[in-house]
Coordinates of C-alpha atoms and ligand atoms in Angstrom, one line a residue:
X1 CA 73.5 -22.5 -34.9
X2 CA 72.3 -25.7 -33.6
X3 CA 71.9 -28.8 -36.6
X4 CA 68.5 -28.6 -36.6
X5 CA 67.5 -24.5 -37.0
X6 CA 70.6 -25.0 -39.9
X7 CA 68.6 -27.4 -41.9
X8 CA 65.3 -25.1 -41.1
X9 CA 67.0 -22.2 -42.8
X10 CA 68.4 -23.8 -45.5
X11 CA 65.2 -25.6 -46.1
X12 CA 63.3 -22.0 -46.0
X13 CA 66.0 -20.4 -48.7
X14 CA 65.3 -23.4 -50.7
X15 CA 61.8 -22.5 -50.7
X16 CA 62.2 -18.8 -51.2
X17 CA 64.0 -19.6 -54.7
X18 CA 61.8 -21.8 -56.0
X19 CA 59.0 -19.8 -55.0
X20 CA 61.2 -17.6 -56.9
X21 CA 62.0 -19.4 -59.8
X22 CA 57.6 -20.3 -60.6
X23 CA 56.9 -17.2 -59.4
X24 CA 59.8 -15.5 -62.6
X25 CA 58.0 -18.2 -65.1
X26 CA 54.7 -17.1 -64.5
X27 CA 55.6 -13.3 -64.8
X28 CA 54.7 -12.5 -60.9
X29 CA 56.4 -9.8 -59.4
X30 CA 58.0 -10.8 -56.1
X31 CA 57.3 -9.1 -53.0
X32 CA 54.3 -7.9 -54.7
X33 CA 52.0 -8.5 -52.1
X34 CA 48.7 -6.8 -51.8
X35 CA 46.4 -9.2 -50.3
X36 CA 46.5 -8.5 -45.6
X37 CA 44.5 -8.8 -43.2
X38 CA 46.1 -6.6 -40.7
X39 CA 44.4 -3.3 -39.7
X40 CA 46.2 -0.9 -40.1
X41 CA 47.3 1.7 -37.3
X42 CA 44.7 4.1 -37.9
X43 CA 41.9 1.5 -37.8
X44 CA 43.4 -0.3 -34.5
X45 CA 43.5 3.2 -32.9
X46 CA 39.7 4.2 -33.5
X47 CA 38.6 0.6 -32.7
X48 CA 40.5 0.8 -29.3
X49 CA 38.9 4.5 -29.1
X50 CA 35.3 3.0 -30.0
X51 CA 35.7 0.2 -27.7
X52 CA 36.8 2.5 -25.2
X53 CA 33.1 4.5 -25.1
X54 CA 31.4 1.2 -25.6
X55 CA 33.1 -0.4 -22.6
X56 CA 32.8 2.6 -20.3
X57 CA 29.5 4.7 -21.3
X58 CA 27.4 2.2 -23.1
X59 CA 27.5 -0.8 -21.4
X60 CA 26.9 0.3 -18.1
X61 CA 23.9 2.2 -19.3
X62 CA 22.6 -0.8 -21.2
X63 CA 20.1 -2.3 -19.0
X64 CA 18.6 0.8 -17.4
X65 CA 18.1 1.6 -21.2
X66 CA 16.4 -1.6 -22.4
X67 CA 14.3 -1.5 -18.7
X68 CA 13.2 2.0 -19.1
X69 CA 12.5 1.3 -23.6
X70 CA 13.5 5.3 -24.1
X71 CA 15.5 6.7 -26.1
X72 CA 19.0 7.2 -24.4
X73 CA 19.3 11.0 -25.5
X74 CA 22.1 11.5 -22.5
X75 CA 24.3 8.4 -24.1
X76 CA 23.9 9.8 -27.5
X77 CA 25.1 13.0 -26.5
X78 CA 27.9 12.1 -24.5
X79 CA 28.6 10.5 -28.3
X80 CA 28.3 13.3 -29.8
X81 CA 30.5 15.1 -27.4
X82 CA 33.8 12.6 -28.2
X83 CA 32.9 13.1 -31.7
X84 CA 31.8 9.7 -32.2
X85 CA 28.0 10.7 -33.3
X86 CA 28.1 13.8 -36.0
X87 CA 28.6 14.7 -39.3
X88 CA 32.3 14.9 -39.7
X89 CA 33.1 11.6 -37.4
X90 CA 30.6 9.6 -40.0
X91 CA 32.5 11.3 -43.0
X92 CA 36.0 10.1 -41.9
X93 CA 34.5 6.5 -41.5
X94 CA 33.3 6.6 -44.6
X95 CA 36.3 8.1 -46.2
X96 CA 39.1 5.1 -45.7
X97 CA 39.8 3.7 -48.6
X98 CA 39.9 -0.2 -47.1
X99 CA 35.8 0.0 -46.7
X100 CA 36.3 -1.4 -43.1
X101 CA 36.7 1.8 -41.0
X102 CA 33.0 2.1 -40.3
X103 CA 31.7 -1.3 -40.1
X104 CA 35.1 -2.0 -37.1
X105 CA 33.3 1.6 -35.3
X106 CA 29.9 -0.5 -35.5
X107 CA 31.3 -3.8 -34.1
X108 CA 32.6 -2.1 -31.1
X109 CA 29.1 0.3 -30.4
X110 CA 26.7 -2.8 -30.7
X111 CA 29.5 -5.0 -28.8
X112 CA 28.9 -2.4 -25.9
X113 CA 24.5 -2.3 -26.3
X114 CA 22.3 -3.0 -29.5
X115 CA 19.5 -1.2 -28.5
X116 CA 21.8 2.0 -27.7
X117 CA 24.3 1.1 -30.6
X118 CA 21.2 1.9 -32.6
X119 CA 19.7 4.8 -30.9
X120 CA 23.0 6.3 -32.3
X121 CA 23.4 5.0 -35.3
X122 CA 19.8 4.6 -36.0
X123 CA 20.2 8.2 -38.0
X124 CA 22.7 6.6 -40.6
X125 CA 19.6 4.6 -42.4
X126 CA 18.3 8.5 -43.0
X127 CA 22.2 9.3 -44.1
X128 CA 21.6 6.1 -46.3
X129 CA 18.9 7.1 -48.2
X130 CA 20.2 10.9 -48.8
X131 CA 23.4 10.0 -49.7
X132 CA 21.6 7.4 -52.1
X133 CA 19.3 9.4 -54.0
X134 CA 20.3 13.3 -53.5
X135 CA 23.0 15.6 -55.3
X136 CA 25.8 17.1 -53.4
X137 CA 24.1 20.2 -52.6
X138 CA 21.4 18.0 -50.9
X139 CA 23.8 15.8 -49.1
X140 CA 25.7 19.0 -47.8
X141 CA 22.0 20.7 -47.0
X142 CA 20.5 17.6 -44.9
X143 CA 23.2 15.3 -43.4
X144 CA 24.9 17.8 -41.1
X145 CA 20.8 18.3 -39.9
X146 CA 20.2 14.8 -39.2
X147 CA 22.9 14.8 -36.3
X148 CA 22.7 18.2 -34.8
X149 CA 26.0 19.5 -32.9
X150 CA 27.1 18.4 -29.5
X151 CA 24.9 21.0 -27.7
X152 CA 21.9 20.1 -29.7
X153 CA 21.8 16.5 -30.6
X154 CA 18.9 15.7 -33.1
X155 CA 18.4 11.8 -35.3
X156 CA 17.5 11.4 -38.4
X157 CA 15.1 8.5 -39.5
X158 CA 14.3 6.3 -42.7
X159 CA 11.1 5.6 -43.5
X160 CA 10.6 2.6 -46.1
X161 CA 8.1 0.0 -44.5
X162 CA 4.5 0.3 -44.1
X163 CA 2.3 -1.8 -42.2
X164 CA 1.1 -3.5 -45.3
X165 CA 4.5 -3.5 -47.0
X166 CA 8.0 -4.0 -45.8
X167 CA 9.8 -7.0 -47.6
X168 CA 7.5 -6.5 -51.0
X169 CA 8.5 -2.7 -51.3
X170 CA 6.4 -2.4 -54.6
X171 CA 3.3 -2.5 -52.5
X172 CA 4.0 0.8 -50.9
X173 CA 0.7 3.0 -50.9
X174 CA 2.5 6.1 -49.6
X175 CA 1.7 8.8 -52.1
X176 CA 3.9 11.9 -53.6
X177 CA 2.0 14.1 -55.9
X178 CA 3.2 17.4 -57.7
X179 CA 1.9 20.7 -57.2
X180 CA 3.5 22.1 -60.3
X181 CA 2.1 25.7 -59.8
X182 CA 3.6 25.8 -56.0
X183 CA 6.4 23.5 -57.0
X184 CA 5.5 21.8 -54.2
X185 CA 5.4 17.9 -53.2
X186 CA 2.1 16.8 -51.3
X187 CA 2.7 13.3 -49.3
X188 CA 0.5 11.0 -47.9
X189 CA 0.7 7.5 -46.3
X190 CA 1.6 5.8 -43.4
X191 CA 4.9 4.5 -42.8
X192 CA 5.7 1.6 -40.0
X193 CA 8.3 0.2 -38.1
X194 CA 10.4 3.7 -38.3
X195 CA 13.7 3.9 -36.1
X196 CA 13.4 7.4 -35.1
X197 CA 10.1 8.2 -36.4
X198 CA 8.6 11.0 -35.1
X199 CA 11.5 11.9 -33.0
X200 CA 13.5 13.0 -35.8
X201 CA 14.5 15.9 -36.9
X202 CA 14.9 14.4 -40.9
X203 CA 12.9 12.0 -42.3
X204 CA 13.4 10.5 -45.3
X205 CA 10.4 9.1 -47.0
X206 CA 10.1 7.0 -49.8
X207 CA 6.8 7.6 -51.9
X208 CA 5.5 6.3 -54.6
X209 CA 4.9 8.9 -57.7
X210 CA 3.4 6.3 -60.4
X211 CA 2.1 3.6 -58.4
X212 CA 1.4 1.7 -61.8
X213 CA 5.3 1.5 -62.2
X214 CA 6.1 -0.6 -58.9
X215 CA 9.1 0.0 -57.1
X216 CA 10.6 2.0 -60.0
X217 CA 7.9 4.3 -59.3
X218 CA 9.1 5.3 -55.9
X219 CA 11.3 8.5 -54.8
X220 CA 13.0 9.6 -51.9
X221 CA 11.8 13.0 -50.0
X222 CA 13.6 14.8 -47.1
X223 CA 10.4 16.2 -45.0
X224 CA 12.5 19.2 -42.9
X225 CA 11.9 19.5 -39.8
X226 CA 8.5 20.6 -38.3
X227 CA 6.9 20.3 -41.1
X228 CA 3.1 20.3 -40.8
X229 CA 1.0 17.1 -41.6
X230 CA 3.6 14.5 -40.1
X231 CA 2.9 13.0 -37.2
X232 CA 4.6 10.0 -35.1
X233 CA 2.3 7.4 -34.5
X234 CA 1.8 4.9 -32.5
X235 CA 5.3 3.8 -30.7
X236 CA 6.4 -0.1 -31.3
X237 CA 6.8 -1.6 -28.0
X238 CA 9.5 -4.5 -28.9
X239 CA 10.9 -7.7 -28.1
X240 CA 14.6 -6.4 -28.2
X241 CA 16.5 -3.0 -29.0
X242 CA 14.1 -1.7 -26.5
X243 CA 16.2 1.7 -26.2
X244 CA 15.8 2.4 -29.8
X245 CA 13.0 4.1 -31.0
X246 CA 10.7 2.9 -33.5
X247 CA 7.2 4.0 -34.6
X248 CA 4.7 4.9 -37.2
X249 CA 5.1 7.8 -39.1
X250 CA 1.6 9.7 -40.6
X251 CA 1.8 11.8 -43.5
X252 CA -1.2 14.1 -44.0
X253 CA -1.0 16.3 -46.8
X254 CA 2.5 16.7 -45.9
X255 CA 3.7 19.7 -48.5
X256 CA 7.6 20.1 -49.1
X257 CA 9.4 22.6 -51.5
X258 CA 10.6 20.9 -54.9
X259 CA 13.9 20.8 -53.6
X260 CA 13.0 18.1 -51.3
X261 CA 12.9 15.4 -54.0
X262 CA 16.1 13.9 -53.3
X263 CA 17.8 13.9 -56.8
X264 CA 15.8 16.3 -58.3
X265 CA 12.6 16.3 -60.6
X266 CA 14.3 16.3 -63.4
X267 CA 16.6 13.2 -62.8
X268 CA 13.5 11.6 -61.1
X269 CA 11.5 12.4 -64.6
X270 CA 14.1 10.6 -66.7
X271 CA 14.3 7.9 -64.3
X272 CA 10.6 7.4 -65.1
X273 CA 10.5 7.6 -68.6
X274 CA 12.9 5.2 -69.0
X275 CA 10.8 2.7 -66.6
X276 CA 7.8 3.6 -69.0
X277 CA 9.6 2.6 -71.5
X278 CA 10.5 -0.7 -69.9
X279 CA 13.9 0.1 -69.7
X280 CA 16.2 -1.2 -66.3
X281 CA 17.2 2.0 -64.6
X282 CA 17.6 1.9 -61.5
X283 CA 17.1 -1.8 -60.5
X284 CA 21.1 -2.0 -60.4
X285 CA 21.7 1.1 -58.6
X286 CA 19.2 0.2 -56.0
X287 CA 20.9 -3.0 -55.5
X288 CA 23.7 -1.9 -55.2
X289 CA 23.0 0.5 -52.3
X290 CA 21.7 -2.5 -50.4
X291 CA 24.7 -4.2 -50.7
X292 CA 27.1 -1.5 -50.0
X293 CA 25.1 -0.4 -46.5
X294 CA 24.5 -4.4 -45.7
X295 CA 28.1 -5.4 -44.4
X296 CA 27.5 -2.2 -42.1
X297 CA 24.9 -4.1 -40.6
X298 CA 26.1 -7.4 -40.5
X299 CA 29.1 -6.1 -38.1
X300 CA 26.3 -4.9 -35.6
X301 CA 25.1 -8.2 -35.2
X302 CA 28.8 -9.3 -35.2
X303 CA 29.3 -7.3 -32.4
X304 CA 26.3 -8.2 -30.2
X305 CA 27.6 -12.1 -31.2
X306 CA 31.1 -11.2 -29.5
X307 CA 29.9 -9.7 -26.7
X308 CA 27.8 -13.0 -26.2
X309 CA 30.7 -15.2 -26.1
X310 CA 32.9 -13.2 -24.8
X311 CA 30.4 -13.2 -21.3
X312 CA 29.9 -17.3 -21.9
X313 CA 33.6 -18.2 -22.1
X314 CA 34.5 -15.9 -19.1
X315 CA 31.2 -17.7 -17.4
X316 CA 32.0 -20.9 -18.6
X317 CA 35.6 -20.9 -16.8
X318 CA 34.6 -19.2 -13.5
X319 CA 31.1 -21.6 -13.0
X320 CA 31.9 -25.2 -11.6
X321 CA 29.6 -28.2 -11.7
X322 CA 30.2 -31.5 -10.6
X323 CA 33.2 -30.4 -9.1
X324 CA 34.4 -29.0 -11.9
X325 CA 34.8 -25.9 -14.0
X326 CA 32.0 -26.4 -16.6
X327 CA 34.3 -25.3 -19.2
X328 CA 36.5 -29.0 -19.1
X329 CA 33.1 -30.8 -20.0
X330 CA 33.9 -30.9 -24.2
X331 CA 30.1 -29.9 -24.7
X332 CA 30.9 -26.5 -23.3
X333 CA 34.3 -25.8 -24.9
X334 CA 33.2 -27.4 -28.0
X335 CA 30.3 -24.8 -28.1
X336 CA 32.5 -21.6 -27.1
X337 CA 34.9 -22.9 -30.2
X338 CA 32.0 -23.0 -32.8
X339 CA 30.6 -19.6 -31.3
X340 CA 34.1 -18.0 -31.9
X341 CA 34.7 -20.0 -35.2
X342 CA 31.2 -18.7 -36.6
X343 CA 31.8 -15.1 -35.2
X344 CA 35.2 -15.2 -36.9
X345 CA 33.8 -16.3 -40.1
X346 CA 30.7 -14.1 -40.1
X347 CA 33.5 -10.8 -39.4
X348 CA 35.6 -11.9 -42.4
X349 CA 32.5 -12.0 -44.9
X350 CA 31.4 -8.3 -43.6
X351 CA 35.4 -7.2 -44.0
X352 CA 35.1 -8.6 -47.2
X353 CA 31.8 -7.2 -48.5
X354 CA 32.6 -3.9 -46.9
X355 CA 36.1 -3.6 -49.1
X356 CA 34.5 -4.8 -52.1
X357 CA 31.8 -1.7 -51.8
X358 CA 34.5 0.6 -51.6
X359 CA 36.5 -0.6 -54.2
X360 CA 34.1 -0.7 -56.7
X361 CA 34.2 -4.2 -57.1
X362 CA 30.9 -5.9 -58.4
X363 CA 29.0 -7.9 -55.9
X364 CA 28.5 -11.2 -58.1
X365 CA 27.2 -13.4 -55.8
X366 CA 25.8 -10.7 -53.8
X367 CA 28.6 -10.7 -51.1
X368 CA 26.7 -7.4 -49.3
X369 CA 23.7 -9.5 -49.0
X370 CA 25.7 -12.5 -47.3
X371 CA 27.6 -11.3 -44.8
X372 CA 24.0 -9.4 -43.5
X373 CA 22.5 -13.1 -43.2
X374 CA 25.2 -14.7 -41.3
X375 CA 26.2 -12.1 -39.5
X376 CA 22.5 -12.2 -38.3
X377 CA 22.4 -15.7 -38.2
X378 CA 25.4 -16.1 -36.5
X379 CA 23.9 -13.6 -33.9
X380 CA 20.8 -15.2 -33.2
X381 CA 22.8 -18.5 -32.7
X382 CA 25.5 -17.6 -30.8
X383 CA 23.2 -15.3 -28.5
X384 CA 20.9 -18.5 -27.7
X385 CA 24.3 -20.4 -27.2
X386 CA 25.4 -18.2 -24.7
X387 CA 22.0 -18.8 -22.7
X388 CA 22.5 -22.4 -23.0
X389 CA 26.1 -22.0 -21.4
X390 CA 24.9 -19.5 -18.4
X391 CA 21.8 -22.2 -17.5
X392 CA 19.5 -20.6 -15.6
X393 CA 21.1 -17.5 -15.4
X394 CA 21.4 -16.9 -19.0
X395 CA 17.4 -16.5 -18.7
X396 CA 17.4 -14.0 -16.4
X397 CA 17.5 -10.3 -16.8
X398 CA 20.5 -9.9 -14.2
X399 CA 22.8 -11.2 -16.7
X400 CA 23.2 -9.7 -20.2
X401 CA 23.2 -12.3 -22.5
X402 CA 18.9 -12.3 -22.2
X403 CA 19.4 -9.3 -23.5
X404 CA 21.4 -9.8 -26.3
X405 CA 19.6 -12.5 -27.6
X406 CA 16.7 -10.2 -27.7
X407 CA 18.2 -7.7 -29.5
X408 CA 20.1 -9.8 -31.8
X409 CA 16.7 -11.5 -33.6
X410 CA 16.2 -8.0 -35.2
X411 CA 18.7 -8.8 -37.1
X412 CA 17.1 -11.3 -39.1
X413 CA 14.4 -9.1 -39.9
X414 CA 15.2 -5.7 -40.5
X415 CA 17.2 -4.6 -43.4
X416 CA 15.9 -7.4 -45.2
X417 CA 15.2 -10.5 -43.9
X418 CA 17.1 -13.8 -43.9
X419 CA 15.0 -14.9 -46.6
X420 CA 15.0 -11.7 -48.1
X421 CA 19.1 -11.7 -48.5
X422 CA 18.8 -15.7 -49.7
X423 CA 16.6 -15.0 -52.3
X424 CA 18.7 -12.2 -53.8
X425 CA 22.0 -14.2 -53.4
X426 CA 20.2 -17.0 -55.5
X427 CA 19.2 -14.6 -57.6
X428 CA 22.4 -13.2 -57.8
X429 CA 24.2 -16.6 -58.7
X430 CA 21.9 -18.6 -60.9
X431 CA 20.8 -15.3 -62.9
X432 CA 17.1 -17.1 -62.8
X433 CA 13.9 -14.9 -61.3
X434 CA 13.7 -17.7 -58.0
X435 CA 10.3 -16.9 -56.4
Ligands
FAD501 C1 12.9 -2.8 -34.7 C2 12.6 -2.5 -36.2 C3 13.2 -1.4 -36.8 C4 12.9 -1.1 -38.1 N1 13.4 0.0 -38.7 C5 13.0 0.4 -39.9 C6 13.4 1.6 -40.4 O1 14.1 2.4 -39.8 N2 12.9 2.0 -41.7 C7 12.1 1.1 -42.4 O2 11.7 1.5 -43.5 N3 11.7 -0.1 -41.9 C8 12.2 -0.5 -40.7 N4 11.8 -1.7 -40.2 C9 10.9 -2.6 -41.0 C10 11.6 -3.8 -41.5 O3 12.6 -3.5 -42.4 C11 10.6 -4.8 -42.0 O4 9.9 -5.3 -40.8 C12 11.2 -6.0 -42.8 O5 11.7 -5.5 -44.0 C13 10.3 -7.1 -43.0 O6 9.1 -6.6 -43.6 P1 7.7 -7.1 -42.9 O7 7.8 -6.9 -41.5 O8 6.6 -6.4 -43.7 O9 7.6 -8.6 -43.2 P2 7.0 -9.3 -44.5 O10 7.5 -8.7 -45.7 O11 5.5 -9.4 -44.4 O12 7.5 -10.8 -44.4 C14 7.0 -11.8 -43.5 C15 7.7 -13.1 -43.6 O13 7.6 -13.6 -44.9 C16 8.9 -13.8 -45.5 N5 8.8 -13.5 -47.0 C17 8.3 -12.4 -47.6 N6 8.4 -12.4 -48.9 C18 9.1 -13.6 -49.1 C19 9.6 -14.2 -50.3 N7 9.4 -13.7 -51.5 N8 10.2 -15.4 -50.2 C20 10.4 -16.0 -49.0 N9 10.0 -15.4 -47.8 C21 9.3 -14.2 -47.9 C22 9.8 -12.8 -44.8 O14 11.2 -13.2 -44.9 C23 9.2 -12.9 -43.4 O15 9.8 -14.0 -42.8 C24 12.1 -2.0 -38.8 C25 11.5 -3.2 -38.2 C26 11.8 -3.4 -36.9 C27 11.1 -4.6 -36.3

C-alpha cells in the first residue's frame, strides 16, 4: 500500500472509533441506519418498466394527441393492456410501504406526455375521493368500475369545482336531498372543470346536504353509470393537457340508491351533528387527504419539468452559435444547472411528503401541500427555461418543450392553486387563521 492510501485508512479507522466511541455515550446503536435514499430493486424495476411505455407509446403519440384535443382512448388501452391502467396495477402502487412507488409510476407517465399522463390517470382523482369517503364494501363495489378491464377500458371522474366555486369549496350550490321513503339521493347542480366528465363511467360528486353548514355540509356520491339526469356539458377547450378531457358535468334530478352516499348515511348523520354542534370533525381528515394525494401530483409536474431539461441540455450541446456550442456560454449551462438543481429539489420534497403519508407521520408544516407548489412551480419555470434555451424553436409546435410549458401551468391551478397550498402551509406553521 502506497504512504498515502496508508494514512487514508488509518485516518478512516480513526474516524470509525470515535464515531464509535460518541455514538456508545449517547446510547446509538451502530450500524443502525435507517435513513436511504436508494430505491430499492422493486421500485427501479417498475420505474424502468414505466419509463419504458412512456418512452415508446406515449411520447410518440403526444403531439397528434394535444393537436387532435381527444381523448387518447387507444394509448390508454394499450395501458391497460401492460397492466399499467387498472385496478390491481393502482393497488400495488399504493401498497409499498416507502409511499414512493406511485408517485416514481407518475414521474415517468407525465415525463413521456401531461396531457396523456392525465387521460390515464385522470380516473385516480375519482379513486381519490372513494377511497376517501367510502367503506370497504364501496371501495371494492366502485374502483374496479372506474377502470374497466383491458378489453373494455372506462375513466372515472371527480367532480368538486363549479363554475362559481373551485378554490372556496364552501360555496358549492350542488344539492343532495333525501328521499327517505325511496331511500333515494336526488342531486342537482352543475359541476365545472371535470377531467373525465361526462365520459366517465363513475363520477364522484361532492354535494352539499346542509348548505348552512359550509364545507362540513358536503358529502361524496358515486352516480353509477348511466344514470339518468347527468349530462356532460359543455367541453373545456384548454391552454394545455389538450388530450385530457375536461368538461361540465349537469346534474338534473339525478336519483341514486342510499348506498351511493359514500360512507353511509349514518356516518354522514354523525358527521353532521357533530358540525351542528360546532364540533371539528372532519376538518383534519379532509386535510389530510389533500396532503396525502398532493405529493402524487407534485411528481407529475416533476416529470413534465425533466422532460423539459432533459430536451434543453441535449439541445443546448448539439446547437452552436457564434461558432460555438451554445452550451459553453455560462448563461446556458448556468440555466440547465438551476433547472436540474430545482428539479432535484422539487423530487426530494414529493419523496418526502409521499413517505410521510404512508407512514402515518403528521404533516406539521403541511409537507403534502409543499412539494405540490414547487413541484408546480418548478414546472412552470423550468418549462419557460427550456423555451428560452431552444430560441425560436422552443416557440414552435415542432419541438416539445411548447408543449410542455403548456401543460405544465395547470399545475399551478388545479388541485389547489399556488396560493391555495401557501396559505395552508402558513396556516399550517403559524397556527393563525392567515386570510
Ligand atoms: C384542466 C383542469 C382540470 C381540472 N380538473 C378538475 C377535476 O377533475 N375535478 C374538480 O373538481 N376540479 C377540477 N378542476 C378545477 C380546479 O381545481 C380549479 O380551477 C381550481 O381549484 C381553482 O379554482 P377556480 O378556478 O374557481 O379559481 P378561484 O378559486 O376563483 O381563484 C382565482 C384566483 O384567486 C386566487 N385565490 C382564491 N382564493 C384566494 C385566497 N383566499 N387567497 C389568495 N388567493 C386566492 C386563486 O389562487 C386564483 O389565483 C380542473 C381545472 C382545470 C383547469
Amino acid at each position: 500500500m502506497a504512504t498515502e492510501e496508508k494514512t487514508s485508512a488509518k485516518a478512516e479507522q480513526n474516524g470509525n472509533q470515535v464515531e464509535g466511541q460518541i455514538s456508545e455515550q449517547l446510547g446509538i446503536e451502530v450500524g443502525d441506519t435507517p435513513f436511504s435514499l436508494e430505491l430499492s430493486q422493486d421500485q427501479k424495476d417498475i420505474r424502468e418498466w414505466a419509463h419504458g411505455f412512456a418512452e415508446q407509446t406515449v411520447r410518440p403519440a403526444a403531439h397528434e394527441w394535444d393537436e387532435k384535443e381527444e381523448f387518447p382512448w387507444p394509448v390508454v388501452q394499450e395501458a391497460a393492456k401492460i397492466g399499467l391502467y387498472g385496478f390491481e396495477s393502482i393497488a400495488q402502487f399504493w401498497a409499498d410501504p416507502s409511499g414512493l412507488t406511485f408517485p416514481i409510476v407518475n414521474e415517468e407517465l407525465f415525463w413521456g406526455d401531461a396531457g396523456i399522463g392525465m387521460s390515464i390517470f385522470g380516473t385516480t382523482l375519482a379513486v381519490a375521493g372513494i377511497y376517501g369517503s367510502g367503506t370497504p364494501e364501496q371501495m371494492v363495489e366502485w374502483v374496479p368500475q372506474c377502470f374497466g378491464d383491458e378489453n373494455d377500458v372506462k375513466v372515472g371522474a371527480f367532480c368538486a369545482s363549479e363554475p362559481d366555486a373551485g378554490s372556496d369549496v364552501s360555496g358549492y350550490r350542488t344539492t343532495a336531498k333525501y328521499d327517505e321513503a325511496n331511500d333515494e339521493w336526488v342531486i342537482n347542480g352543475q359541476k365545472a372543470w371535470a377531467t373525465n366528465g361526462g365520459i366517465a363511467n363513475v363520477h364522484v360528486v361532492i354535494a352539499s346536504v346542509d348548505r348552512d353548514l359550509g364545507s362540513r355540509g358536503h358529502a361524496a356520491f358515486v352516480i353509477p353509470p348511466g344514470t339518468k339526469g347527468l349530462e356532460q356539458g359543455a367541453k373545456v377547450k384548454k391552454h394545455g393537457i389538450r388530450a385530457s378531457h375536461t368538461a361540465d358535468v349537469h346534474l338534473d334530478d339525478v336519483r341514486v340508491p342510499g348506498s351511493c352516499l359514500l360512507g353511509g348515511k349514518e356516518k354522514l348523520d354523525e358527521r353532521l351533528a357533530k358540525a351542528r354542534e360546532g364540533k371539528s370533525a372532519k376538518g383534519q381528515a379532509a386535510m389530510r387527504t389533500f396532503e396525502l394525494s398532493r405529493p402524487t401530483v407534485g411528481a407529475q409536474a416533476v416529470g413534465i419539468a425533466r422532460a423539459a431539461y432533459e430536451y434543453a441540455l441535449d439541445y443546448a450541446k448539439e446547437r452552436e452559435a457564434f461558432g460555438r456550442k451554445i452550451i459553453e456560454n455560462q448563461a446556458i449551462a448556468f440555466a440547465l444547472a438551476d433547472m436540474k438543481m430545482e428539479i432535484d429539489a422539487a423530487r426530494l420534497l414529493v419523496h418526502r411528503a409521499a413517505w410521510m403519508g404512508k407512514n402515518d407521520k403528521e404533516f406539521e408544516a403541511a409537507e403534502g401541500s409543499m412539494s405540490k407548489l414547487k413541484a408546480g412551480e418548478v414546472a412552470v419555470w423550468v418549462t419557460e427555461r427550456a423555451i428560452q434555451i431552444l430560441g425560436g424553436n422552443g416557440y414552435s409546435r415542432e419541438f416539445p418543450v411548447e408543449r410542455m410549458h403548456r401543460d405544465a401551468k395547470i399545475w399551478t391551478i388545479f388541485e389547489g392553486t399556488s396560493e391555495i397550498q401557501r396559505l395552508v402551509i402558513s396556516r399550517a406553521i403559524s397556527g393563525v387563521q392567515i386570510k
